[in-house]
CSV table of C-alpha atoms (C1' of nucleotides) in Angstrom, one decimal:
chain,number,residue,atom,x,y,z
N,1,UNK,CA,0.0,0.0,0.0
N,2,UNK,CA,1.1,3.0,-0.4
N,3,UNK,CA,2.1,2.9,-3.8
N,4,UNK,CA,0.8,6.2,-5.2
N,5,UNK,CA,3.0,9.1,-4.7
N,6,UNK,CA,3.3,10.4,-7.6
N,7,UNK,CA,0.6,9.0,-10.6
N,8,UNK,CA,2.4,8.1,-13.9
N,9,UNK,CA,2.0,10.3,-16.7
N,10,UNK,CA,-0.9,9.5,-19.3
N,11,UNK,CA,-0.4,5.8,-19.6
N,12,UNK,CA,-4.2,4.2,-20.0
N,13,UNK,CA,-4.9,6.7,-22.8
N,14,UNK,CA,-4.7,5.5,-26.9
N,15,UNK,CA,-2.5,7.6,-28.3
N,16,UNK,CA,-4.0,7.7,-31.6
N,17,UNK,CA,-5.3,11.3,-32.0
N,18,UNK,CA,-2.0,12.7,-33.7
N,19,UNK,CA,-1.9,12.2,-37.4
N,20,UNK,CA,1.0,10.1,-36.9
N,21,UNK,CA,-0.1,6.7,-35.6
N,22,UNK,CA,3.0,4.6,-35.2
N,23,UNK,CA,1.2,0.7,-35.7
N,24,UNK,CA,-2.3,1.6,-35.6
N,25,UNK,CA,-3.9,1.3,-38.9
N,26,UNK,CA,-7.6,2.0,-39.0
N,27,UNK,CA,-10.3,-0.8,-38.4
N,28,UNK,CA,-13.9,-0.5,-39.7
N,29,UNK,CA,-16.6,-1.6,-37.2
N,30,UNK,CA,-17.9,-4.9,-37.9
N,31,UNK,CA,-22.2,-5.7,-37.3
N,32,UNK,CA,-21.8,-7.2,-33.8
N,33,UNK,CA,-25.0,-9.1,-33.5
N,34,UNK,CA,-23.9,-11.1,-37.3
N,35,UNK,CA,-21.0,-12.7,-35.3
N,36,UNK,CA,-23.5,-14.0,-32.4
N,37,UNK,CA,-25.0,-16.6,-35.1
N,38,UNK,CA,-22.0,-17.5,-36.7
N,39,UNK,CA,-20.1,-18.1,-32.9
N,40,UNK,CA,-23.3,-20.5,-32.1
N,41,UNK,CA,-23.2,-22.4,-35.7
N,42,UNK,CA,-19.1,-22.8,-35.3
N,43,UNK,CA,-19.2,-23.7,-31.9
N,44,UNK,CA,-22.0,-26.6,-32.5
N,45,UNK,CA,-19.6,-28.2,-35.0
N,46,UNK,CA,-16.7,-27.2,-33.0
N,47,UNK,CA,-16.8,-30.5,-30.9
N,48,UNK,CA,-15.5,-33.8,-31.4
N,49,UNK,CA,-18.9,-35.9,-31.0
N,50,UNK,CA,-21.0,-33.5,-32.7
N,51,UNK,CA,-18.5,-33.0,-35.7
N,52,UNK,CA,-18.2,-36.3,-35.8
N,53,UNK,CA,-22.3,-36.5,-36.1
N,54,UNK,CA,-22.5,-34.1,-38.7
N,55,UNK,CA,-19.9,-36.4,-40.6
N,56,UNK,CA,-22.0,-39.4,-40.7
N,57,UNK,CA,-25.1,-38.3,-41.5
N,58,UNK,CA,-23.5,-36.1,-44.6
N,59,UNK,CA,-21.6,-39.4,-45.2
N,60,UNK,CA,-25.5,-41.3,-45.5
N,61,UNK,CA,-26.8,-41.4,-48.5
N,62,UNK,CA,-30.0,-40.6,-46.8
N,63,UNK,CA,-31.1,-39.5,-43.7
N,64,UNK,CA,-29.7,-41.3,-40.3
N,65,UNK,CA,-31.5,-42.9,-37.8
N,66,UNK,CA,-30.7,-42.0,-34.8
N,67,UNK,CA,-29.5,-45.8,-33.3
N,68,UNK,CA,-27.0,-45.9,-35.9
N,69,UNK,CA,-25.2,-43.1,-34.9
N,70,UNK,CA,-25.2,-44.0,-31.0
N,71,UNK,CA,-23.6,-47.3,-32.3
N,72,UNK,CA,-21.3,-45.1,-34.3
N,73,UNK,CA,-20.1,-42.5,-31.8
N,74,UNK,CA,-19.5,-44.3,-28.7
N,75,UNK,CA,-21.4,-42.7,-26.7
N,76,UNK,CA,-24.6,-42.8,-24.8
N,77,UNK,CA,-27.8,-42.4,-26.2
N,78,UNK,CA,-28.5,-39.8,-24.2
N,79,UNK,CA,-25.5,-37.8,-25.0
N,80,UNK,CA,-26.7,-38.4,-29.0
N,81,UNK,CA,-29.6,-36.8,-28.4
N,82,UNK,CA,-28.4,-33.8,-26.5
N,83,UNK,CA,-25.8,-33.1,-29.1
N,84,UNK,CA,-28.2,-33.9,-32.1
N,85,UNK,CA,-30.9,-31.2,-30.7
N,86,UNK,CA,-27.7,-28.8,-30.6
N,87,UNK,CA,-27.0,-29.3,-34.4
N,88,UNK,CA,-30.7,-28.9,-35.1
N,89,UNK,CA,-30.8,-25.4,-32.9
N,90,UNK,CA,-27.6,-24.4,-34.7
N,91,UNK,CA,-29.5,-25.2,-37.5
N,92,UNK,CA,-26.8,-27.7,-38.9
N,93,UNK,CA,-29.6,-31.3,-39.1
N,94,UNK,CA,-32.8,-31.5,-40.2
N,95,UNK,CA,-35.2,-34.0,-38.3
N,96,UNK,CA,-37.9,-36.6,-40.0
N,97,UNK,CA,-40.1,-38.3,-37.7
N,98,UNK,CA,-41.0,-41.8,-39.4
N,99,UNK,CA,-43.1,-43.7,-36.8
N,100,UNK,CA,-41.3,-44.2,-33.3
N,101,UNK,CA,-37.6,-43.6,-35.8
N,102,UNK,CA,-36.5,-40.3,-36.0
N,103,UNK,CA,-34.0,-39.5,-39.1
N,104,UNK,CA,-31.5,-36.8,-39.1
N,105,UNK,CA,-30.2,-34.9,-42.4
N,106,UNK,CA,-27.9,-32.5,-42.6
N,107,UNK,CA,-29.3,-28.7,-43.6
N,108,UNK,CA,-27.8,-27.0,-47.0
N,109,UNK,CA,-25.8,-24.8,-44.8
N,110,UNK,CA,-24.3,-27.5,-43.1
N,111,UNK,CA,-23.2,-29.2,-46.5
N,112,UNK,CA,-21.8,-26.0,-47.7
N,113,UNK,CA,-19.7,-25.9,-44.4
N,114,UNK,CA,-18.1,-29.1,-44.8
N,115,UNK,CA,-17.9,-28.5,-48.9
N,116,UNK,CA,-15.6,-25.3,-47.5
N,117,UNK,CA,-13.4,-27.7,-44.8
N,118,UNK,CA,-13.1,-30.4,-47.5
N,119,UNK,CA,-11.8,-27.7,-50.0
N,120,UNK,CA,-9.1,-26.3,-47.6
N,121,UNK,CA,-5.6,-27.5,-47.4
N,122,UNK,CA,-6.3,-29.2,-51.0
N,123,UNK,CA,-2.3,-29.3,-51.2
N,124,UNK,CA,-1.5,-31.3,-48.0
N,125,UNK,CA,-3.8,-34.2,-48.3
M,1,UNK,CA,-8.5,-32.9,-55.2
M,2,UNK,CA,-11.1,-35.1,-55.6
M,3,UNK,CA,-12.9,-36.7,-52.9
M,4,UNK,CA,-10.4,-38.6,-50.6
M,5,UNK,CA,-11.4,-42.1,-52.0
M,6,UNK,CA,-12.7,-43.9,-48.8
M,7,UNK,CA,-12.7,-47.2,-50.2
M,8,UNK,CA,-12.4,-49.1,-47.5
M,9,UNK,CA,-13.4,-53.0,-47.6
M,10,UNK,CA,-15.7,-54.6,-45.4
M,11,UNK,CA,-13.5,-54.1,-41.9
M,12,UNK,CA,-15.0,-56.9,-39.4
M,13,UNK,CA,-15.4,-54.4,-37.1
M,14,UNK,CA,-19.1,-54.6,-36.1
M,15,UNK,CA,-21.9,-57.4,-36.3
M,16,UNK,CA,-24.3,-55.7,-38.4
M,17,UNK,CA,-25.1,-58.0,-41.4
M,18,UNK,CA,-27.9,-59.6,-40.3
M,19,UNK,CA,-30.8,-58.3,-42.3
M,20,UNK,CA,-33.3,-57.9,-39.1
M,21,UNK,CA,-32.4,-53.9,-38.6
M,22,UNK,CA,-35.2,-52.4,-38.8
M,23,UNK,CA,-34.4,-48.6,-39.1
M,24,UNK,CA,-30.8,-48.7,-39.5
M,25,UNK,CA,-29.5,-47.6,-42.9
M,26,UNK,CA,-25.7,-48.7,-43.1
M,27,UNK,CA,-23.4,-45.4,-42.5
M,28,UNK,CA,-20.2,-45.7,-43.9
M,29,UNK,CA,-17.0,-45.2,-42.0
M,30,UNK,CA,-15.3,-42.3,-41.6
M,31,UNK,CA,-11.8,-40.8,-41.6
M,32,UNK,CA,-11.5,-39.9,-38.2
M,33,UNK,CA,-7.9,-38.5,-38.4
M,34,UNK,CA,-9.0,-35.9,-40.8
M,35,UNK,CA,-11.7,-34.9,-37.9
M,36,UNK,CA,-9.6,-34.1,-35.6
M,37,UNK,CA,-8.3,-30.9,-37.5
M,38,UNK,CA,-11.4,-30.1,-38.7
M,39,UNK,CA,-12.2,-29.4,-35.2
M,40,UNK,CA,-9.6,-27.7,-34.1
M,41,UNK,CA,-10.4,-24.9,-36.5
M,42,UNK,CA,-13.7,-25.0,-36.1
M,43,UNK,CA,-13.6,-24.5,-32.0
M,44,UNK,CA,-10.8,-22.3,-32.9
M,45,UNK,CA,-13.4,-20.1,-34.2
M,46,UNK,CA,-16.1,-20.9,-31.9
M,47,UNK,CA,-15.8,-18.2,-29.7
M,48,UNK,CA,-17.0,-15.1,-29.0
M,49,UNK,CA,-13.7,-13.0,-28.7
M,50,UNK,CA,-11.7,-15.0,-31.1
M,51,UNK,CA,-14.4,-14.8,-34.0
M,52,UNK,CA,-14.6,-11.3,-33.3
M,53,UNK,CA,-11.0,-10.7,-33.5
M,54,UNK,CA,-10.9,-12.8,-36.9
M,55,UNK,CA,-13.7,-10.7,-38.2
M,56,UNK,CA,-11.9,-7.4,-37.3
M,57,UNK,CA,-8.5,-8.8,-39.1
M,58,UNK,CA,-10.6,-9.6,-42.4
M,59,UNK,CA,-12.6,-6.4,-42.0
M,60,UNK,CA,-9.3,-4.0,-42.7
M,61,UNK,CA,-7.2,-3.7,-45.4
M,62,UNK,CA,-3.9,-4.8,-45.0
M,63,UNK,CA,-2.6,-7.1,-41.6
M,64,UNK,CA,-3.7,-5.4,-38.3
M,65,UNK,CA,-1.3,-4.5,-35.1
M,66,UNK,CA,-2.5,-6.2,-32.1
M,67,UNK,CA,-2.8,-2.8,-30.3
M,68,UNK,CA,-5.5,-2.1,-32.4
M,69,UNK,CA,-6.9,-5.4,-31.6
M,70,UNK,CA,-7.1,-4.8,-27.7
M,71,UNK,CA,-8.8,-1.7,-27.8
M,72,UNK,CA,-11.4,-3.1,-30.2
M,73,UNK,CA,-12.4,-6.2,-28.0
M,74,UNK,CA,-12.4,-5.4,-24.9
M,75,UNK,CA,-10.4,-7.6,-23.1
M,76,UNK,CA,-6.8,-7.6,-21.5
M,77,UNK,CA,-3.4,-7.7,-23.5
M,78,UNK,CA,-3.1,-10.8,-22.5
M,79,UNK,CA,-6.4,-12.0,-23.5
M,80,UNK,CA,-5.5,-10.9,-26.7
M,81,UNK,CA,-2.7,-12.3,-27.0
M,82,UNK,CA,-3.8,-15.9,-26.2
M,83,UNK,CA,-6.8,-15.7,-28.7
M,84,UNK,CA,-4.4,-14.7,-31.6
M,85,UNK,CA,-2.1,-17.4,-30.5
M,86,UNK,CA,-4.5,-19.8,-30.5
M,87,UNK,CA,-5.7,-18.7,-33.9
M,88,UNK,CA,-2.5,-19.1,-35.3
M,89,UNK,CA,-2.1,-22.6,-34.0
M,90,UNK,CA,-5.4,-23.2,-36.3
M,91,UNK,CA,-4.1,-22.3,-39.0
M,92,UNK,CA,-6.4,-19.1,-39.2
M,93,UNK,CA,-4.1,-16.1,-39.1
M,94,UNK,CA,-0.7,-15.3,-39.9
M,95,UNK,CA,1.9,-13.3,-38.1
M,96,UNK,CA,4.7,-10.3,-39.3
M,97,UNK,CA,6.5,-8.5,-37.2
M,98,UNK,CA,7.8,-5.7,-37.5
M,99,UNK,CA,9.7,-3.3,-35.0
M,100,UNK,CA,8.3,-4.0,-31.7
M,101,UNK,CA,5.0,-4.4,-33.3
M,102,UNK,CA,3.4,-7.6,-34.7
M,103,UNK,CA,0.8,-7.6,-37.3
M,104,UNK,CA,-1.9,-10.3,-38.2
M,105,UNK,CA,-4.1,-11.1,-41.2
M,106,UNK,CA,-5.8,-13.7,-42.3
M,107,UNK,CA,-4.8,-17.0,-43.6
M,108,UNK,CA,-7.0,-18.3,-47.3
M,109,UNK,CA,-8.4,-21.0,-45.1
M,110,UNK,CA,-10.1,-18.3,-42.8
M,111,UNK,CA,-10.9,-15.8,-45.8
M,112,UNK,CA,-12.8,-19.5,-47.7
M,113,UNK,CA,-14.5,-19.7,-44.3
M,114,UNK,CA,-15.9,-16.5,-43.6
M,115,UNK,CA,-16.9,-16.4,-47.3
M,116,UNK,CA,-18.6,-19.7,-47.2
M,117,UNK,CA,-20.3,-17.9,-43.5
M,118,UNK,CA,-21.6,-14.5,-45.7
M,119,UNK,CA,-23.2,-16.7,-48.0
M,120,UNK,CA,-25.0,-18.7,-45.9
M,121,UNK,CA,-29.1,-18.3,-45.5
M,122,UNK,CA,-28.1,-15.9,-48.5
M,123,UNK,CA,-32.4,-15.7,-48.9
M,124,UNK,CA,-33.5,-14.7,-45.7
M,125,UNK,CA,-32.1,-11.2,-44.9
H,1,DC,C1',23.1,1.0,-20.3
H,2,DA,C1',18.6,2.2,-18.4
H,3,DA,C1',13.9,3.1,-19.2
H,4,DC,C1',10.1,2.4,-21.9
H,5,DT,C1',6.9,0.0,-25.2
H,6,DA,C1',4.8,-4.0,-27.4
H,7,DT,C1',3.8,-8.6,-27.0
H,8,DA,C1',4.2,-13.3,-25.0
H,9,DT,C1',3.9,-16.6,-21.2
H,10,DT,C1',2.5,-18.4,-16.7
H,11,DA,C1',-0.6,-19.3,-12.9
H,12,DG,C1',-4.8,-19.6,-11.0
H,13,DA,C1',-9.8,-18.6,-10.3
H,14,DA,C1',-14.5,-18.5,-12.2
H,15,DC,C1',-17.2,-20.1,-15.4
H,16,DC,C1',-18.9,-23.3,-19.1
H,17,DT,C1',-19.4,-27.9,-21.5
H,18,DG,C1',-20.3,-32.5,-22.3
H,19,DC,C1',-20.9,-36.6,-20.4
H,20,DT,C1',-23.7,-40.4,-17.6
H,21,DC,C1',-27.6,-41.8,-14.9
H,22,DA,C1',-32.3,-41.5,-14.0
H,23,DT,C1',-36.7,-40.5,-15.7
H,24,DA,C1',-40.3,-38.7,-19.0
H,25,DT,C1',-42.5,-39.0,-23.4
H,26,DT,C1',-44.2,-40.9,-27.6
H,27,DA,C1',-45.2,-44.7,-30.8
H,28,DC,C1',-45.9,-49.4,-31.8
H,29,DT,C1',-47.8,-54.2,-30.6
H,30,DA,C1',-50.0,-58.0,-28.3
A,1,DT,C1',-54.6,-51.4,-21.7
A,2,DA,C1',-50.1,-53.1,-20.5
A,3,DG,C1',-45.7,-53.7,-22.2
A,4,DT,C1',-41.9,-52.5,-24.8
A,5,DA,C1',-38.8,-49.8,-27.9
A,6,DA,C1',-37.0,-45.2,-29.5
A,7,DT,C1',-35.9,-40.8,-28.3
A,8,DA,C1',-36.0,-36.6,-25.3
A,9,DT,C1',-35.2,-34.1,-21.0
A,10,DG,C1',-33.2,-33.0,-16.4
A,11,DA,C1',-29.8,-33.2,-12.6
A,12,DG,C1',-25.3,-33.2,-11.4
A,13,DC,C1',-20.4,-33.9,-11.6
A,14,DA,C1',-15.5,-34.1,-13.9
A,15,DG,C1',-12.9,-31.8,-16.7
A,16,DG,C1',-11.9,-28.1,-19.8
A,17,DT,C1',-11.9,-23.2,-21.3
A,18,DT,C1',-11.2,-18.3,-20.9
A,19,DC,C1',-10.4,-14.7,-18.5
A,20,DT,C1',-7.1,-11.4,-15.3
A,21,DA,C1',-2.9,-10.3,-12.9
A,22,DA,C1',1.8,-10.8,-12.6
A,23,DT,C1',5.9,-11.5,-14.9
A,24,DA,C1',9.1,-12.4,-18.8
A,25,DT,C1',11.1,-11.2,-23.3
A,26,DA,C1',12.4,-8.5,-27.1
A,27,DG,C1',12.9,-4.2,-29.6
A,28,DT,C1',13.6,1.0,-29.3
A,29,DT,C1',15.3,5.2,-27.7
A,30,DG,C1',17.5,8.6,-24.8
DNA sequence: CAACTATATTAGAACCTGCTCATATTACTA
DNA sequence: TAGTAATATGAGCAGGTTCTAATATAGTTG
């Protein structure tokens, strides 16, 4: 305690307003509430088990019933259906109800998104 | 780079011949290696601060100083600092330095991806 | 060299996620 | 209607993530 005898000079400040900015270079402002949807869809398919998800069922010919992939991913069927209803909310799957089966598919945006991935790094394998 | 030819024989992997199923469709395997960096970019991105910071990075011109970064999100230095590391571990960003400053853009793989994002639910909006 | 600036690294606390277990719901069948 | 199968939902815990503060490192300048 004790510390402030004498306060430092103008530290805190950005020193920006002289016409000479030594590193700063100018960045536009960017529509906040744009970002909040693609954070959500990103982060659903940010996730081991749910990537993996989204995976199979683009790997289906069809749509996927929902058994098949709890055999698939390892683990409970509980824990497939939590992480399915996330990709459906990030709007990732699409659901099909077909008597007590329900069949997963994955949305247009959702086979763009991987279209993207599978097209990156076309050089390194 | 055509479609990594998964042409995997008929692995004795799981008891599922029988032809009793009655909603599974067959799902074909998966190369679970290439997930694995899939995901890392994708939770790389996930996140609030480090999608905004990518965002701000492709918003300006030319590579952006971190300074300009910090004041922008709203976080500490060091903060800052982790999420760009971070993002450059993904592969997202790339790093200059010069001077005592250091400057980050984006990588292609991150300009493809926020592409593919902008064009996304193109109809509604 | 000493002081200062810009960025990176480390440590640790608070918060968030993703799983399992238990239970609820819905649809089919005898 | 009872029983059973397929999926969903809720509680709660283990482990992971993301901040902040403190400190280290590197470049720059007097």
């Amino acid at each position: 305690m004790g510390k402030n005898a004498t306060d430092t000079a103008s530290q805190s400040g950005r020193p920006d307003d002289s016409a000479e900015s030594a590193c700063c270079t100018p960045i536009p402002d960017i529509d906040e509430d744009a970002l909040v949807g693609d954070v959500q869809l990103l982060s659903a398919l940010g996730n081991d088990t749910r990537y993996e998800l989204v995976r199979r069922i683009g790997a289906a010919e069809d749509s996927v019933c929902v058994c098949d992939l709890e055999a698939a991913v390892g683990i409970s069927q509980s824990g497939v259906s939590q992480a399915l209803s996330r990709l459906y909310s990030a709007g990732l799957v699409t659901r099909r109800k077909e008597g007590s089966w329900r069949y997963y598919g994955l949305t247009d945006d959702a086979e763009q998104i991987l279209d993207t991935l599978d097209a990156l790094g076309g050089d390194h394998e």
